[in-house]
Amino acid sequence: MPCSVGMISLGCAKNQVDAEIMLAALQKAGYEIKDDVALADVAIVNTCGFIEAAKKESIDEILELAKLKKEGRIKAIVVTGCLAERYKEEIMKELPEADAVAGIGANGRIAEIVEEALQQKKPQVFPAKRLLPMEGDRILGTPSYFAYLKIAEGCSNGCAYCAIPMIRGGYRSRSMESIVAEAEKLAADGAKELILIAQDTSRYGWDLYGRLALPELLKKLCAIQGLRWIRMLYCYPDSITDELLEVMASEEKIVKYMDLPLQHCSGRVLRAMRRKGDREELTALIQKIREKVPGVILRTTMITGFPGETEEDFEELSAFVKEIRFERLGCFTYSQEEGTAAALMENQIPEEIKQQRMDIIMEQQMAIMQEWGESRIGQTVEVLTEGFDRYAECWFGRSAADAPDVDGKIFFTSSKRKPRYGEMLKVNITDCMDCDLMGEVVE
């Protein structure tokens, strides 16, 4: 009977793609893949180590698995991903329940590491970050109708609050040929939506081709048969070019949705964050995006409580959010991460103030999103069917305005027939409740 492996992958979609590549490699090496880690011989925790809350989640998962190991239900625990890479010295000391710890550069050797863990050799493997496999066969953790497509790894922006460069290394793009080949395979396997991801998606190609090559890549992806939607996440404001906006506006398959992580609008706070721009420049950029890509949905993220953020800075941020009326917005409190420049800054903000400021921004945003949702009542939108809600007794899915996991859902009824998962349907919007839309299929 073959040895079995299960994996819990935490954190971002980029980490999920790494997990999918590792699972395919393990299957190729002869391991049976279990969806439920509790039923596997070996449990892998592909950790996130970005901010404090993510680190805690990763550690809690390892400790939960340790109980199963003590009961004899699993034989070994392998820790991979960002937490393993970031705290390579500490993990085995602090979490002796782990049987192997592997940095991101060791992902290509995962089968060998699992074997050594089963043999109780306690491997600790940390090759160079650049050895992380960015491509290869994958066992998708997403439904067959959509997939994430990682186009680059690492980051070279050097934001003062961010640990990603020290965890993942500098920015490195995949070749355009390898991305297109993978996209063609995903489309052939049934993916209707591809979601392009990287730490800085709009920077794609700068290191490899000496130019911002995302517009060229998008045109090639749009030519692939079978794809309906192509979505971009994590487009930094510094590299939003007119050419990119023109491609977005002209290519039918590119959803008019842009994720633009701004973090703040106060020029003083942005300079302290080691980011460019100020409120005036960001407002001008957003106006240009909305003019060049009519109907575009803008998503952003904001940070409250960055060291030295004054009440005036926060009021400026609050006014900016009210003025711009982002269709989608997430807000996070600043996390003081060791090893980053911001962690050593004076004027650290108390947790309760960070939280109060975040709550104010999100309360404002919920009102904006509810108003925007109500403005869509009466419209007919295309919805990608994702499932059936037994409690609400209706179907649900996403429109082009909704990225998976981070945005809302559209709930709808279908009186004439049962929709299929992954099917694109026309839905007439009839209501908006708590920012989620309700509707019915238009036959």
mmCIF file of N, CA and C in Angstrom, residues 155-159 161 199-204 206 211-212 214 234-245 258-264 270-271 273-278 281-282 285-286 288-289:
data_model
loop_
_atom_site.group_PDB
_atom_site.id
_atom_site.type_symbol
_atom_site.label_atom_id
_atom_site.label_comp_id
_atom_site.label_asym_id
_atom_site.label_seq_id
_atom_site.Cartn_x
_atom_site.Cartn_y
_atom_site.Cartn_z
ATOM 1 N N CYS A 155 10.172 39.852 -4.553
ATOM 2 C CA CYS A 155 9.878 41.282 -4.669
ATOM 3 C C CYS A 155 11.148 42.077 -4.406
ATOM 4 N N SER A 156 11.308 43.160 -5.155
ATOM 5 C CA SER A 156 12.475 44.039 -4.990
ATOM 6 C C SER A 156 12.071 45.462 -4.617
ATOM 7 N N ASN A 157 10.807 45.660 -4.201
ATOM 8 C CA ASN A 157 10.342 47.010 -3.900
ATOM 9 C C ASN A 157 10.888 47.557 -2.585
ATOM 10 N N GLY A 158 11.133 46.685 -1.617
ATOM 11 C CA GLY A 158 11.753 47.126 -0.368
ATOM 12 C C GLY A 158 10.884 48.014 0.498
ATOM 13 N N CYS A 159 9.572 47.778 0.538
ATOM 14 C CA CYS A 159 8.700 48.563 1.421
ATOM 15 C C CYS A 159 9.125 48.336 2.871
ATOM 16 N N TYR A 161 7.704 48.054 5.697
ATOM 17 C CA TYR A 161 6.932 47.201 6.608
ATOM 18 C C TYR A 161 6.952 45.728 6.213
ATOM 19 N N GLN A 199 4.017 38.990 -6.553
ATOM 20 C CA GLN A 199 4.030 39.993 -5.491
ATOM 21 C C GLN A 199 3.781 41.388 -6.075
ATOM 22 N N ASP A 200 4.173 41.567 -7.332
ATOM 23 C CA ASP A 200 4.000 42.845 -8.043
ATOM 24 C C ASP A 200 3.753 42.496 -9.505
ATOM 25 N N THR A 201 2.503 42.199 -9.835
ATOM 26 C CA THR A 201 2.162 41.668 -11.156
ATOM 27 C C THR A 201 2.503 42.635 -12.284
ATOM 28 N N SER A 202 2.259 43.924 -12.083
ATOM 29 C CA SER A 202 2.473 44.892 -13.154
ATOM 30 C C SER A 202 3.956 45.135 -13.441
ATOM 31 N N ARG A 203 4.843 44.633 -12.582
ATOM 32 C CA ARG A 203 6.283 44.768 -12.795
ATOM 33 C C ARG A 203 6.801 43.646 -13.708
ATOM 34 N N TYR A 204 5.917 42.737 -14.116
ATOM 35 C CA TYR A 204 6.345 41.559 -14.871
ATOM 36 C C TYR A 204 7.262 41.912 -16.047
ATOM 37 N N TRP A 206 10.319 43.136 -16.181
ATOM 38 C CA TRP A 206 11.346 44.177 -16.054
ATOM 39 C C TRP A 206 12.730 43.561 -15.871
ATOM 40 N N ARG A 211 11.902 45.535 -19.746
ATOM 41 C CA ARG A 211 10.728 46.372 -20.008
ATOM 42 C C ARG A 211 9.547 45.801 -19.225
ATOM 43 N N LEU A 212 8.512 46.618 -19.033
ATOM 44 C CA LEU A 212 7.277 46.146 -18.407
ATOM 45 C C LEU A 212 6.489 45.381 -19.470
ATOM 46 N N LEU A 214 3.936 43.086 -19.110
ATOM 47 C CA LEU A 214 2.604 42.537 -18.818
ATOM 48 C C LEU A 214 1.616 42.758 -19.968
ATOM 49 N N TYR A 234 -2.711 42.332 -7.574
ATOM 50 C CA TYR A 234 -1.459 42.950 -7.098
ATOM 51 C C TYR A 234 -0.732 43.787 -8.163
ATOM 52 N N CYS A 235 -1.430 44.742 -8.738
ATOM 53 C CA CYS A 235 -0.808 45.667 -9.696
ATOM 54 C C CYS A 235 -0.375 46.929 -8.952
ATOM 55 N N TYR A 236 0.920 47.145 -8.840
ATOM 56 C CA TYR A 236 1.410 48.296 -8.074
ATOM 57 C C TYR A 236 1.222 49.587 -8.861
ATOM 58 N N PRO A 237 0.895 50.690 -8.179
ATOM 59 C CA PRO A 237 0.629 51.955 -8.884
ATOM 60 C C PRO A 237 1.814 52.468 -9.698
ATOM 61 N N ASP A 238 3.047 52.171 -9.237
ATOM 62 C CA ASP A 238 4.244 52.672 -9.930
ATOM 63 C C ASP A 238 4.355 52.180 -11.371
ATOM 64 N N SER A 239 3.790 50.991 -11.648
ATOM 65 C CA SER A 239 4.003 50.394 -12.969
ATOM 66 C C SER A 239 2.715 50.228 -13.770
ATOM 67 N N ILE A 240 1.711 51.062 -13.466
ATOM 68 C CA ILE A 240 0.482 51.084 -14.276
ATOM 69 C C ILE A 240 0.722 52.025 -15.455
ATOM 70 N N THR A 241 0.931 51.463 -16.623
ATOM 71 C CA THR A 241 1.241 52.268 -17.810
ATOM 72 C C THR A 241 -0.002 52.477 -18.673
ATOM 73 N N ASP A 242 0.071 53.466 -19.562
ATOM 74 C CA ASP A 242 -1.018 53.689 -20.513
ATOM 75 C C ASP A 242 -1.220 52.453 -21.386
ATOM 76 N N GLU A 243 -0.123 51.808 -21.744
ATOM 77 C CA GLU A 243 -0.212 50.608 -22.590
ATOM 78 C C GLU A 243 -1.003 49.510 -21.887
ATOM 79 N N LEU A 244 -0.745 49.311 -20.588
ATOM 80 C CA LEU A 244 -1.481 48.298 -19.828
ATOM 81 C C LEU A 244 -2.968 48.627 -19.797
ATOM 82 N N LEU A 245 -3.301 49.874 -19.568
ATOM 83 C CA LEU A 245 -4.707 50.285 -19.507
ATOM 84 C C LEU A 245 -5.387 50.132 -20.865
ATOM 85 N N MET A 258 -9.174 45.782 -11.357
ATOM 86 C CA MET A 258 -7.756 45.998 -11.067
ATOM 87 C C MET A 258 -7.544 46.062 -9.561
ATOM 88 N N ASP A 259 -6.656 45.209 -9.093
ATOM 89 C CA ASP A 259 -6.264 45.192 -7.681
ATOM 90 C C ASP A 259 -5.031 46.068 -7.539
ATOM 91 N N LEU A 260 -5.174 47.158 -6.815
ATOM 92 C CA LEU A 260 -4.164 48.208 -6.750
ATOM 93 C C LEU A 260 -3.796 48.427 -5.277
ATOM 94 N N PRO A 261 -2.853 47.670 -4.708
ATOM 95 C CA PRO A 261 -2.561 47.809 -3.276
ATOM 96 C C PRO A 261 -1.855 49.136 -2.966
ATOM 97 N N LEU A 262 -2.596 50.086 -2.423
ATOM 98 C CA LEU A 262 -2.056 51.437 -2.193
ATOM 99 C C LEU A 262 -1.455 51.611 -0.800
ATOM 100 N N GLN A 263 -2.036 50.960 0.202
ATOM 101 C CA GLN A 263 -1.593 50.958 1.606
ATOM 102 C C GLN A 263 -1.885 52.260 2.362
ATOM 103 N N HIS A 264 -1.781 53.401 1.708
ATOM 104 C CA HIS A 264 -2.099 54.682 2.361
ATOM 105 C C HIS A 264 -2.193 55.742 1.276
ATOM 106 N N LEU A 270 3.490 57.437 3.227
ATOM 107 C CA LEU A 270 4.013 56.647 2.108
ATOM 108 C C LEU A 270 5.538 56.758 2.015
ATOM 109 N N ARG A 271 6.075 57.936 2.238
ATOM 110 C CA ARG A 271 7.542 58.082 2.228
ATOM 111 C C ARG A 271 8.176 57.252 3.344
ATOM 112 N N MET A 273 6.951 54.585 4.523
ATOM 113 C CA MET A 273 6.784 53.192 4.085
ATOM 114 C C MET A 273 7.765 52.817 2.961
ATOM 115 N N ARG A 274 8.481 53.828 2.453
ATOM 116 C CA ARG A 274 9.368 53.658 1.291
ATOM 117 C C ARG A 274 8.562 53.341 0.029
ATOM 118 N N ARG A 275 7.434 54.025 -0.074
ATOM 119 C CA ARG A 275 6.603 53.922 -1.268
ATOM 120 C C ARG A 275 6.469 55.307 -1.888
ATOM 121 N N LYS A 276 6.087 55.325 -3.156
ATOM 122 C CA LYS A 276 6.010 56.593 -3.887
ATOM 123 C C LYS A 276 4.600 57.170 -3.836
ATOM 124 N N GLY A 277 4.521 58.465 -4.168
ATOM 125 C CA GLY A 277 3.223 59.101 -4.370
ATOM 126 C C GLY A 277 2.664 59.776 -3.139
ATOM 127 N N ASP A 278 1.524 60.429 -3.363
ATOM 128 C CA ASP A 278 0.754 61.075 -2.302
ATOM 129 C C ASP A 278 -0.707 61.087 -2.750
ATOM 130 N N GLU A 281 -1.351 62.526 -6.328
ATOM 131 C CA GLU A 281 -0.876 61.656 -7.418
ATOM 132 C C GLU A 281 -1.734 60.400 -7.545
ATOM 133 N N LEU A 282 -2.113 59.819 -6.411
ATOM 134 C CA LEU A 282 -2.927 58.604 -6.457
ATOM 135 C C LEU A 282 -4.324 58.909 -6.985
ATOM 136 N N LEU A 285 -4.028 59.146 -10.713
ATOM 137 C CA LEU A 285 -3.869 57.821 -11.316
ATOM 138 C C LEU A 285 -5.219 57.108 -11.400
ATOM 139 N N ILE A 286 -5.976 57.154 -10.320
ATOM 140 C CA ILE A 286 -7.277 56.469 -10.303
ATOM 141 C C ILE A 286 -8.232 57.086 -11.316
ATOM 142 N N LYS A 288 -7.362 58.477 -14.073
ATOM 143 C CA LYS A 288 -6.902 58.025 -15.394
ATOM 144 C C LYS A 288 -7.345 56.587 -15.664
ATOM 145 N N ILE A 289 -7.209 55.715 -14.663
ATOM 146 C CA ILE A 289 -7.625 54.318 -14.836
ATOM 147 C C ILE A 289 -9.113 54.260 -15.178
#
